Coordinates of C-alpha atoms in Angstrom, one line a residue:
M27 CA -64.9 190.1 97.9
E28 CA -62.9 187.9 100.2
I29 CA -63.7 184.8 98.1
D30 CA -62.6 186.6 95.0
N31 CA -59.2 187.6 96.7
Q32 CA -58.6 184.1 97.9
S33 CA -59.2 182.7 94.3
N34 CA -56.7 185.0 92.9
W35 CA -54.1 183.1 94.9
D36 CA -55.3 179.7 94.0
S37 CA -52.5 177.1 93.7
Y38 CA -50.0 179.1 95.7
V39 CA -48.9 178.7 99.3
D40 CA -46.5 180.6 101.7
W41 CA -43.3 179.5 102.9
K42 CA -44.9 177.4 105.7
N43 CA -47.0 175.6 103.0
R44 CA -50.3 177.5 104.1
P45 CA -52.5 179.0 101.4
A46 CA -51.2 182.3 100.2
I47 CA -53.3 185.4 101.1
N48 CA -53.8 188.5 98.9
N49 CA -52.3 191.7 100.2
R50 CA -49.9 189.7 102.4
H51 CA -48.0 187.5 99.9
G52 CA -46.5 188.5 96.5
G53 CA -46.3 191.9 95.0
L54 CA -43.5 194.4 94.5
L55 CA -42.1 193.9 98.1
A56 CA -41.5 190.1 97.5
A57 CA -40.1 190.6 94.1
S58 CA -37.6 193.2 95.4
F59 CA -35.8 190.4 97.4
V60 CA -35.4 188.6 94.2
L61 CA -33.9 191.5 92.4
G62 CA -31.4 192.1 95.2
V63 CA -30.4 188.3 95.1
E64 CA -30.0 188.6 91.3
V65 CA -27.3 191.3 91.8
L66 CA -25.1 189.0 94.0
E67 CA -26.0 185.9 92.0
N68 CA -24.7 187.3 88.7
L69 CA -21.8 189.0 90.3
A70 CA -20.7 185.6 91.5
F71 CA -21.0 184.0 88.2
L72 CA -19.6 186.7 85.9
A73 CA -16.9 187.7 88.3
N74 CA -15.1 184.7 86.9
A75 CA -16.8 183.9 83.6
S76 CA -15.9 187.3 82.1
N77 CA -12.1 186.8 82.7
L78 CA -12.0 182.9 82.8
V79 CA -10.6 182.7 79.2
L80 CA -7.5 184.5 80.4
Y81 CA -7.3 182.3 83.6
M82 CA -7.4 179.2 81.4
S83 CA -4.7 180.4 79.0
E84 CA -2.3 182.2 81.4
Y85 CA -2.5 179.9 84.4
M86 CA -3.8 176.7 83.0
H87 CA -1.8 177.0 79.7
F88 CA -4.6 176.4 77.2
S89 CA -4.3 177.8 73.8
P90 CA -6.5 180.8 72.9
S91 CA -8.9 178.7 70.9
A92 CA -8.9 176.0 73.5
S93 CA -9.4 178.3 76.3
A94 CA -12.2 180.0 74.3
N95 CA -13.9 176.6 73.8
S96 CA -13.4 175.5 77.5
V97 CA -15.2 178.8 78.6
T98 CA -18.0 178.5 76.1
N99 CA -18.5 174.9 77.1
F100 CA -18.6 175.8 80.8
M101 CA -21.1 178.6 80.2
G102 CA -23.2 176.6 77.7
T103 CA -23.4 173.8 80.4
A104 CA -24.4 176.2 83.1
F105 CA -27.2 177.7 81.0
L106 CA -28.4 174.5 79.6
L107 CA -28.8 173.2 83.2
A108 CA -31.3 175.9 83.7
L109 CA -33.8 173.5 82.1
L110 CA -33.3 171.0 84.9
G111 CA -33.8 173.8 87.4
G112 CA -37.0 174.9 85.7
F113 CA -38.2 171.2 85.3
L114 CA -37.7 170.4 88.9
S115 CA -39.4 173.8 90.0
D116 CA -42.5 172.8 88.0
A117 CA -42.6 169.1 88.7
F118 CA -41.5 168.4 92.3
F119 CA -40.2 171.3 94.1
T120 CA -41.0 175.1 94.3
T121 CA -38.7 177.7 92.8
F122 CA -38.0 178.8 96.4
Y123 CA -36.3 175.4 97.3
I124 CA -34.4 175.0 94.0
Y125 CA -32.8 178.3 94.4
I126 CA -31.6 177.4 97.9
I127 CA -30.2 174.1 96.9
S128 CA -28.6 175.5 93.8
A129 CA -27.0 178.3 95.6
L130 CA -25.4 175.9 98.0
I131 CA -24.0 173.7 95.1
E132 CA -22.5 176.9 93.4
F133 CA -21.0 177.9 96.7
L134 CA -19.3 174.4 97.0
G135 CA -17.8 174.7 93.6
L136 CA -16.5 178.3 94.1
V137 CA -14.8 177.0 97.4
I138 CA -12.9 174.4 95.3
L139 CA -11.8 176.9 92.7
T140 CA -10.7 179.4 95.4
I141 CA -8.5 176.7 97.2
Q142 CA -6.9 175.7 93.8
A143 CA -6.2 179.3 92.7
R144 CA -4.6 180.0 96.2
S145 CA -2.3 177.0 96.1
S146 CA 0.5 176.9 93.5
S147 CA 0.8 173.1 94.0
L148 CA -2.7 172.7 92.6
K149 CA -1.8 174.6 89.4
P150 CA 0.6 173.9 86.6
R151 CA 4.1 175.5 87.1
K152 CA 4.6 179.0 85.7
C153 CA 6.0 179.2 82.3
E154 CA 7.0 181.9 79.6
L155 CA 6.0 181.5 76.1
G156 CA 9.0 181.1 73.6
V157 CA 11.4 180.2 76.6
S158 CA 12.8 176.8 76.0
N159 CA 13.8 176.1 79.7
M160 CA 10.2 177.2 80.9
P161 CA 7.9 175.3 78.6
C162 CA 4.2 175.8 78.9
E163 CA 2.4 172.5 80.0
Q164 CA -1.4 172.4 79.8
V165 CA -3.1 171.5 83.1
H166 CA -3.6 167.7 83.4
G167 CA -4.2 164.9 85.8
A168 CA -5.6 165.6 89.3
Q169 CA -5.1 169.4 88.8
A170 CA -7.4 169.3 85.8
A171 CA -9.9 167.2 87.6
M172 CA -10.0 169.7 90.4
L173 CA -10.4 172.5 88.0
F174 CA -13.3 171.1 86.1
I175 CA -15.0 169.6 89.1
G176 CA -15.1 173.1 90.6
L177 CA -16.3 174.7 87.4
Y178 CA -19.0 172.2 86.7
L179 CA -20.4 172.3 90.3
V180 CA -20.5 176.1 89.7
A181 CA -22.3 175.3 86.4
L182 CA -24.9 173.0 88.1
G183 CA -25.7 175.7 90.7
V184 CA -25.8 178.5 88.3
G185 CA -28.3 176.3 86.0
G186 CA -30.5 175.8 89.0
I187 CA -30.6 179.4 90.0
K188 CA -31.2 180.6 86.4
G189 CA -34.1 178.1 86.1
S190 CA -35.7 179.0 89.3
L191 CA -35.1 182.8 90.2
P192 CA -36.8 184.6 87.3
P193 CA -40.0 182.6 87.5
H194 CA -40.0 182.9 91.4
G195 CA -40.0 186.7 90.9
A196 CA -42.5 186.7 88.1
E197 CA -44.9 184.5 90.2
Q198 CA -45.3 187.3 92.7
F199 CA -47.6 189.3 90.5
D200 CA -51.4 188.9 89.9
E201 CA -51.6 188.4 86.1
S202 CA -55.5 188.6 86.2
T203 CA -55.1 192.5 86.3
P204 CA -53.6 194.9 84.0
S205 CA -51.7 196.5 86.9
G206 CA -50.3 193.2 87.8
R207 CA -49.2 192.4 84.3
K208 CA -47.6 195.7 83.9
Q209 CA -45.7 195.2 87.2
R210 CA -44.5 191.9 86.0
S211 CA -43.3 193.4 82.8
T212 CA -41.4 196.0 84.9
F213 CA -40.0 193.2 87.1
F214 CA -38.4 191.5 83.9
N215 CA -36.9 194.8 82.8
Y216 CA -35.4 195.4 86.3
F217 CA -34.3 191.8 86.5
V218 CA -32.1 192.3 83.5
F219 CA -31.0 195.8 85.2
C220 CA -30.0 194.0 88.4
L221 CA -28.3 191.2 86.2
S222 CA -26.2 194.0 84.6
F223 CA -25.6 195.7 88.0
G224 CA -24.0 192.5 89.3
A225 CA -22.0 192.2 86.1
L226 CA -20.8 195.8 86.4
I227 CA -19.3 195.0 89.8
A228 CA -17.8 191.8 88.5
V229 CA -16.1 193.2 85.3
T230 CA -14.7 196.2 87.2
F231 CA -13.9 195.6 90.9
V232 CA -13.6 191.7 90.7
V233 CA -11.7 191.7 87.5
W234 CA -9.2 194.3 88.8
M235 CA -8.6 192.1 91.9
E236 CA -8.1 189.1 89.8
D237 CA -5.4 190.9 87.7
N238 CA -3.7 192.8 90.4
K239 CA -4.1 190.7 93.7
G240 CA -4.6 187.2 92.3
W241 CA -7.3 184.9 91.2
Q242 CA -7.9 183.6 94.7
W243 CA -9.4 187.1 95.5
G244 CA -11.7 186.8 92.5
F245 CA -13.0 183.3 93.4
G246 CA -13.2 184.4 97.0
I247 CA -15.3 187.4 96.3
A248 CA -17.6 185.3 94.2
T249 CA -17.8 182.7 96.9
L250 CA -18.8 185.4 99.5
A251 CA -21.4 187.0 97.1
I252 CA -23.3 183.6 96.5
F253 CA -23.1 182.9 100.3
L254 CA -24.6 186.3 101.2
S255 CA -27.3 185.9 98.6
I256 CA -28.8 183.0 100.6
P257 CA -29.8 184.9 103.8
I258 CA -31.1 187.8 101.6
F259 CA -33.3 185.4 99.7
L260 CA -34.4 183.8 102.9
A261 CA -35.4 187.1 104.4
G262 CA -38.1 187.5 101.8
S263 CA -39.7 184.1 102.8
P264 CA -42.7 185.6 104.8
F265 CA -43.7 187.7 101.8
Y266 CA -43.3 185.1 98.9
R267 CA -46.1 183.2 97.3
N268 CA -44.9 179.8 96.0
K269 CA -46.5 178.1 93.1
I270 CA -47.6 174.5 94.0
P271 CA -46.0 171.9 91.6
R272 CA -48.3 170.2 89.4
G273 CA -46.3 167.4 88.3
S274 CA -43.9 166.9 85.5
P275 CA -44.6 169.0 82.4
L276 CA -42.4 166.7 80.4
T277 CA -44.8 163.9 81.1
T278 CA -47.7 165.9 79.7
I279 CA -45.7 166.8 76.6
S280 CA -44.6 163.3 76.1
K281 CA -47.9 161.7 76.7
V282 CA -49.8 164.1 74.2
I283 CA -47.1 163.4 71.4
I284 CA -47.0 159.6 71.9
A285 CA -50.8 159.4 72.2
A286 CA -51.2 161.5 69.0
L287 CA -48.6 159.1 67.2
L288 CA -50.3 156.0 68.4
N289 CA -53.9 157.2 67.8
S290 CA -53.1 158.4 64.3
S291 CA -51.7 154.9 63.4
T292 CA -54.9 153.1 64.4
S293 CA -58.4 153.3 63.0
S294 CA -60.1 156.5 64.1
S295 CA -63.3 156.0 66.3
K296 CA -66.6 157.6 65.3
N297 CA -66.2 160.1 68.2
S298 CA -62.8 161.1 67.2
S299 CA -63.9 161.6 63.5
T300 CA -66.7 163.8 64.7
V301 CA -64.2 166.0 66.6
I302 CA -61.9 166.4 63.6
A303 CA -64.9 167.2 61.3
S304 CA -66.2 169.9 63.6
M305 CA -62.7 171.3 64.0
T306 CA -62.4 171.9 60.2
S307 CA -65.9 173.6 59.9
S308 CA -65.6 176.2 62.7
P309 CA -62.7 178.0 64.4
S310 CA -61.9 177.1 68.0
P311 CA -62.5 179.6 70.8
P312 CA -59.4 181.3 72.3
I313 CA -57.5 179.4 75.0
P314 CA -58.9 180.6 78.4
A315 CA -56.9 183.3 80.0
S316 CA -58.1 182.1 83.5
K317 CA -56.0 179.7 85.5
D318 CA -59.1 178.0 86.7
V319 CA -58.8 174.3 85.9
E320 CA -62.4 173.9 85.4
S321 CA -62.4 176.2 82.3
I322 CA -61.7 173.5 79.8
E323 CA -62.1 173.5 76.0
T324 CA -64.3 170.9 74.5
T325 CA -62.8 171.3 70.9
P326 CA -59.1 171.3 69.9
S327 CA -57.9 174.2 67.9
R328 CA -57.0 173.9 64.2
S329 CA -53.3 174.8 64.7
L330 CA -50.8 171.8 64.9
S331 CA -53.8 169.6 64.1
F332 CA -51.7 166.3 64.1
L333 CA -51.7 166.7 67.9
N334 CA -55.6 166.5 67.9
Q335 CA -55.2 162.8 67.4
A336 CA -54.2 162.6 71.1
V337 CA -57.9 163.5 71.9
S338 CA -59.9 160.3 71.5
D339 CA -62.7 158.4 73.4
T340 CA -61.0 155.0 72.3
P341 CA -57.3 155.9 72.7
A342 CA -54.7 153.1 71.7
C343 CA -53.7 152.9 75.2
G344 CA -55.7 153.8 78.2
A345 CA -52.8 155.4 80.0
L346 CA -52.5 157.7 77.3
K347 CA -55.9 159.3 77.3
C348 CA -55.5 163.0 77.0
T349 CA -57.8 165.9 77.6
V350 CA -58.2 168.9 75.1
Q351 CA -56.6 171.2 77.7
Q352 CA -53.4 169.0 77.9
V353 CA -53.3 169.1 74.0
E354 CA -53.7 172.9 74.0
E355 CA -51.1 173.5 76.6
V356 CA -48.5 171.3 74.6
K357 CA -49.4 173.2 71.5
I358 CA -48.5 176.5 73.2
V359 CA -45.1 175.2 74.3
M360 CA -44.5 173.8 70.7
K361 CA -45.2 177.2 69.2
L362 CA -42.7 178.8 71.5
L363 CA -39.9 176.6 70.2
P364 CA -39.3 178.3 66.7
I365 CA -39.0 181.7 68.4
F366 CA -36.6 180.2 71.0
A367 CA -34.5 178.6 68.2
C368 CA -34.2 182.0 66.4
T369 CA -32.5 183.5 69.4
I370 CA -29.8 181.0 69.6
M371 CA -27.7 182.7 66.8
L372 CA -27.6 186.0 68.8
N373 CA -26.1 184.0 71.8
C374 CA -23.6 182.5 69.5
C375 CA -22.5 186.1 68.8
L376 CA -22.5 187.0 72.6
A377 CA -20.1 184.1 73.2
Q378 CA -17.4 186.2 71.4
L379 CA -17.6 188.9 74.1
N380 CA -16.1 186.4 76.6
T381 CA -13.6 184.8 74.3
F382 CA -12.1 186.3 71.1
S383 CA -13.0 189.9 71.9
V384 CA -11.0 189.5 75.3
H385 CA -8.1 188.4 73.4
Q386 CA -8.3 191.2 71.0
A387 CA -8.4 193.8 73.8
A388 CA -5.5 192.1 75.6
S389 CA -3.3 192.8 72.4
M390 CA -4.2 196.5 72.3
N391 CA -3.3 199.5 74.4
T392 CA -5.6 199.3 77.5
K393 CA -4.2 202.4 79.2
V394 CA -6.6 205.2 80.1
G395 CA -4.2 207.9 81.3
S396 CA -2.1 206.3 83.9
L397 CA -4.7 203.6 84.6
K398 CA -4.3 200.1 83.0
V399 CA -7.7 198.6 82.3
P400 CA -8.0 194.8 82.5
P401 CA -9.1 193.4 79.0
A402 CA -11.9 191.6 80.8
S403 CA -13.3 194.7 82.1
L404 CA -14.5 195.6 78.6
P405 CA -18.0 194.3 79.2
V406 CA -18.5 197.5 81.3
F407 CA -19.6 199.2 78.1
P408 CA -22.6 197.1 77.3
V409 CA -23.4 196.7 80.9
V410 CA -23.5 200.5 81.8
F411 CA -25.6 201.0 78.6
I412 CA -28.0 198.3 79.8
M413 CA -28.4 199.9 83.2
I414 CA -29.2 203.2 81.5
L415 CA -31.5 201.8 78.8
A416 CA -33.6 199.4 81.0
P417 CA -35.1 202.3 83.1
V418 CA -35.5 204.5 80.1
Y419 CA -37.3 201.7 78.2
D420 CA -39.6 200.8 81.1
H421 CA -40.4 204.5 82.3
F422 CA -40.3 206.4 78.8
I423 CA -40.4 204.1 75.8
I424 CA -43.0 201.7 76.9
P425 CA -45.5 204.4 78.2
F426 CA -45.1 206.4 75.0
A427 CA -45.5 203.2 72.9
R428 CA -48.7 202.4 74.8
R429 CA -50.2 205.8 74.1
V430 CA -49.4 205.5 70.3
T431 CA -50.5 201.8 69.9
K432 CA -53.4 202.0 72.4
T433 CA -52.3 198.6 73.6
E434 CA -51.4 197.2 77.0
M435 CA -47.9 196.1 76.0
G436 CA -46.8 199.1 73.8
I437 CA -44.0 197.1 72.2
S438 CA -44.9 193.4 71.9
H439 CA -42.4 190.8 73.0
L440 CA -41.8 189.5 69.5
Q441 CA -41.0 193.1 68.3
R442 CA -38.5 193.5 71.2
I443 CA -36.9 190.3 70.3
G444 CA -36.7 191.2 66.7
I445 CA -35.0 194.5 67.4
G446 CA -32.3 192.7 69.4
L447 CA -31.7 190.2 66.5
F448 CA -31.3 193.0 64.0
L449 CA -28.7 194.8 66.4
S450 CA -26.6 191.5 66.5
I451 CA -26.3 191.8 62.7
V452 CA -24.8 195.3 63.0
A453 CA -22.6 194.2 66.0
M454 CA -20.9 191.5 64.0
A455 CA -20.3 193.8 61.0
I456 CA -18.7 196.3 63.3
A457 CA -16.6 193.7 64.9
A458 CA -15.2 192.6 61.5
L459 CA -14.4 196.1 60.6
V460 CA -12.8 196.8 63.9
E461 CA -10.6 193.7 63.5
I462 CA -9.5 194.7 60.0
K463 CA -8.3 198.0 61.6
R464 CA -6.5 196.0 64.3
K465 CA -4.8 193.7 61.9
G466 CA -3.7 196.8 59.8
V467 CA -2.1 198.3 62.8
V468 CA -0.4 194.9 63.4
T469 CA 1.0 194.9 59.9
D470 CA 2.1 198.5 59.9
S471 CA 4.0 198.3 63.3
G472 CA 5.7 195.1 62.4
L473 CA 4.5 193.5 65.7
I474 CA 2.8 190.4 64.2
D475 CA 5.1 188.0 66.1
S476 CA 5.3 190.3 69.2
A477 CA 3.5 190.3 72.5
E478 CA 3.9 193.9 73.0
P479 CA 0.6 196.0 73.2
L480 CA -0.5 197.4 69.8
P481 CA -0.4 201.2 69.4
I482 CA -4.2 201.3 69.0
T483 CA -6.7 201.8 71.9
F484 CA -8.8 199.1 73.1
F485 CA -11.8 201.5 73.0
W486 CA -12.4 200.4 69.3
I487 CA -13.5 197.0 70.8
A488 CA -16.1 199.0 72.8
F489 CA -18.4 199.5 69.6
Q490 CA -19.1 195.8 69.2
Y491 CA -19.8 195.4 72.9
L492 CA -22.4 198.3 72.9
F493 CA -24.3 196.9 70.0
L494 CA -24.2 193.3 71.2
G495 CA -25.1 194.5 74.8
S496 CA -28.1 196.4 73.5
A497 CA -29.3 193.3 71.4
D498 CA -28.9 191.2 74.6
L499 CA -31.1 193.6 76.7
F500 CA -33.9 193.5 74.0
V501 CA -33.8 189.7 73.4
L502 CA -33.2 188.4 77.0
A503 CA -35.8 190.6 78.7
G504 CA -38.2 190.0 75.9
L505 CA -37.7 186.1 75.7
L506 CA -38.0 185.8 79.4
E507 CA -41.4 187.6 79.7
F508 CA -42.6 186.1 76.3
C509 CA -41.9 182.5 77.6
F510 CA -43.3 183.1 81.0
S511 CA -46.5 184.9 79.9
E512 CA -47.3 182.6 77.0
A513 CA -46.5 179.2 78.7
P514 CA -49.2 177.2 80.5
V515 CA -49.1 177.8 84.3
S516 CA -47.9 174.3 84.9
M517 CA -44.9 174.7 82.6
R518 CA -43.8 178.2 83.2
S519 CA -40.5 177.6 85.0
L520 CA -39.5 175.2 82.3
A521 CA -40.6 177.6 79.5
T522 CA -38.7 180.5 81.0
S523 CA -35.7 178.4 81.3
L524 CA -35.6 178.3 77.5
S525 CA -34.2 181.8 77.5
W526 CA -31.1 180.5 79.3
A527 CA -31.0 177.3 77.2
S528 CA -30.8 179.6 74.1
L529 CA -27.7 181.0 75.7
A530 CA -26.4 177.5 76.3
I531 CA -26.9 176.3 72.8
G532 CA -25.5 179.6 71.6
Y533 CA -22.3 179.0 73.4
Y534 CA -22.0 175.5 72.3
L535 CA -22.8 176.4 68.8
S536 CA -20.0 178.9 68.9
S537 CA -17.5 176.1 69.8
V538 CA -18.9 174.1 67.0
I539 CA -18.6 176.9 64.3
V540 CA -14.9 177.5 65.5
S541 CA -14.1 173.9 65.1
I542 CA -15.8 173.6 61.8
V543 CA -14.2 176.7 60.5
N544 CA -10.8 175.6 61.5
R545 CA -11.3 172.2 59.9
V546 CA -12.6 173.5 56.6
T547 CA -10.0 176.4 56.3
G548 CA -7.2 173.9 57.4
I549 CA -8.1 171.6 54.4
S550 CA -8.5 174.4 51.8
T551 CA -5.6 176.6 52.8
N552 CA -3.5 174.5 55.1
K553 CA -3.7 177.2 57.7
P554 CA -6.9 177.3 59.9
W555 CA -8.4 180.8 60.6
L556 CA -8.5 180.4 64.2
A557 CA -5.7 178.2 65.4
G558 CA -2.4 178.8 67.2
R559 CA -1.3 180.8 70.4
N560 CA -0.8 184.2 68.5
L561 CA -4.1 186.0 67.7
N562 CA -2.2 188.2 65.1
H563 CA -2.1 185.1 62.9
Y564 CA -5.9 184.6 63.0
H565 CA -8.3 185.5 60.3
L566 CA -10.8 186.8 62.8
D567 CA -12.2 189.4 60.6
R568 CA -13.3 186.7 58.2
F569 CA -14.9 184.7 61.0
Y570 CA -16.9 187.7 62.2
W571 CA -18.2 188.4 58.6
L572 CA -19.3 184.7 58.6
M573 CA -21.2 185.4 61.9
C574 CA -22.7 188.5 60.4
I575 CA -24.0 186.6 57.5
L576 CA -25.4 183.7 59.5
S577 CA -27.0 186.4 61.9
A578 CA -28.8 187.9 58.8
L579 CA -30.1 184.6 57.6
N580 CA -31.3 183.8 61.3
F581 CA -33.2 187.3 61.3
M582 CA -35.0 186.5 58.1
H583 CA -35.9 183.1 59.5
Y584 CA -37.1 184.8 62.7
L585 CA -39.3 187.2 60.8
F586 CA -41.1 184.1 59.1
W587 CA -42.1 182.6 62.5
A588 CA -42.9 185.9 64.3
T589 CA -45.4 187.0 61.6
K590 CA -47.1 183.7 61.9
Y591 CA -47.3 183.6 65.8
K592 CA -50.7 184.4 67.4
Y593 CA -50.3 185.3 71.1
A594 CA -52.1 182.9 73.5
S595 CA -52.0 185.2 76.6
V596 CA -54.0 188.1 75.1
K597 CA -56.4 189.1 77.7
S598 CA -59.3 191.6 77.8
S599 CA -58.7 194.7 79.8
K600 CA -60.6 194.9 83.0

């Protein structure tokens, strides 16, 4: 029994680089430290990201569209750098060390931003729109350099954290048992819960401090939060099990692809011809669920058969000799890519929550009784809904689905992602209808050129937030667990980072779509839909309808790939 317990923790070490021991390392206790850290980490990130569009426009004097693009570029870069964090975790360092290094980098960036926000000499001088003797001058020179150095140090730190923290928590569970896999699924649900809890504090308390006490307080609170996360994370060190890096996953992927291309261009040897012939005559056995390196396939599977050329007794180059196991691992990763790609459009829609939706709310009546709610606090609606839905989903919906479907998962990862993508279509349709109503109030009130708040409550914007927030819960938690559980062990951190890369590309795509829409509509009507400093002159409703149509097309694209996908991680119950 002792040997079996030790084998369950093969390829894992403790914080002192000694072999990890069952019942001492890993489990719910170790993962709980990760969940606590996620609250502080996301608080530090979203404390500023949720309100940054107003900081860029009101204090750095960017136009609404320019500030929206600046924010989406910043957030896109932060999430895209998660791939770097995941790659380094798999290849050279453990997820443990990548988190520590990344948190220190984010801390440094936030210190720079706090100093700039505190000093008036490091920001453009105050101005008033429409007043000739107080023109608004966009930040430039050394001030702009300080702003963007601070922002992109934060982005680098956030990327490393996003690429290392979720897989570090998921690695604490024994996937060889049904209970371990169920606990891992629960971890991902509560990871999104804790992410939302941090966001709740950010979009309420911290945003209020920024709007009422000054941005130096907002940046200062974020700095303190990321600083406190480091000792809390280190406190869990005696309980963590850390996966030993197995070398660069990108090297394996590149090696297999290059070998397949080179071998296919040369004459096939007799042995490789035999392999291909046997492959077409009989189906391959399933990919082994065990992490034991010695359990190796002897025949490539029939899917993505062009990669089977990489397996040859006489390769075109000796350094490119590949095993069947390497080929199968690369196939698994390549099969994840279409699913990953189909989630990008949702994240393009989510980018609107931190940009145009904030500007919409800022033009409306944000008072609740005598309390004036900051527009950037609007994400409180989806955040609270996620915090309610995540436990309900884990403790009620999933157990019920398991009883009905008689399966371990209850609701599959792909079904969960599909639900989220459908909700994004509904969200963008609602966003378009709400903007039509807002513009109607603008026209009826004669306030099209006024900066006065419109006589319509900002609660109308809450509807699009609720649906997009629900979509985010289903897609993010589903995609995180899907990528982690499906990917080969040596590539899990990198594969999990695809979830954040989807966010990054979505934010970048949002900027691209805005630019394309403005260019096309500017040529056809001489008046771009999304240009100028006054949101009331925008055709935001048409833009939202465009996003709704693109989301619907994306959903049909997703259904095509999801129905074709065959799970690689299906395990027999013990």
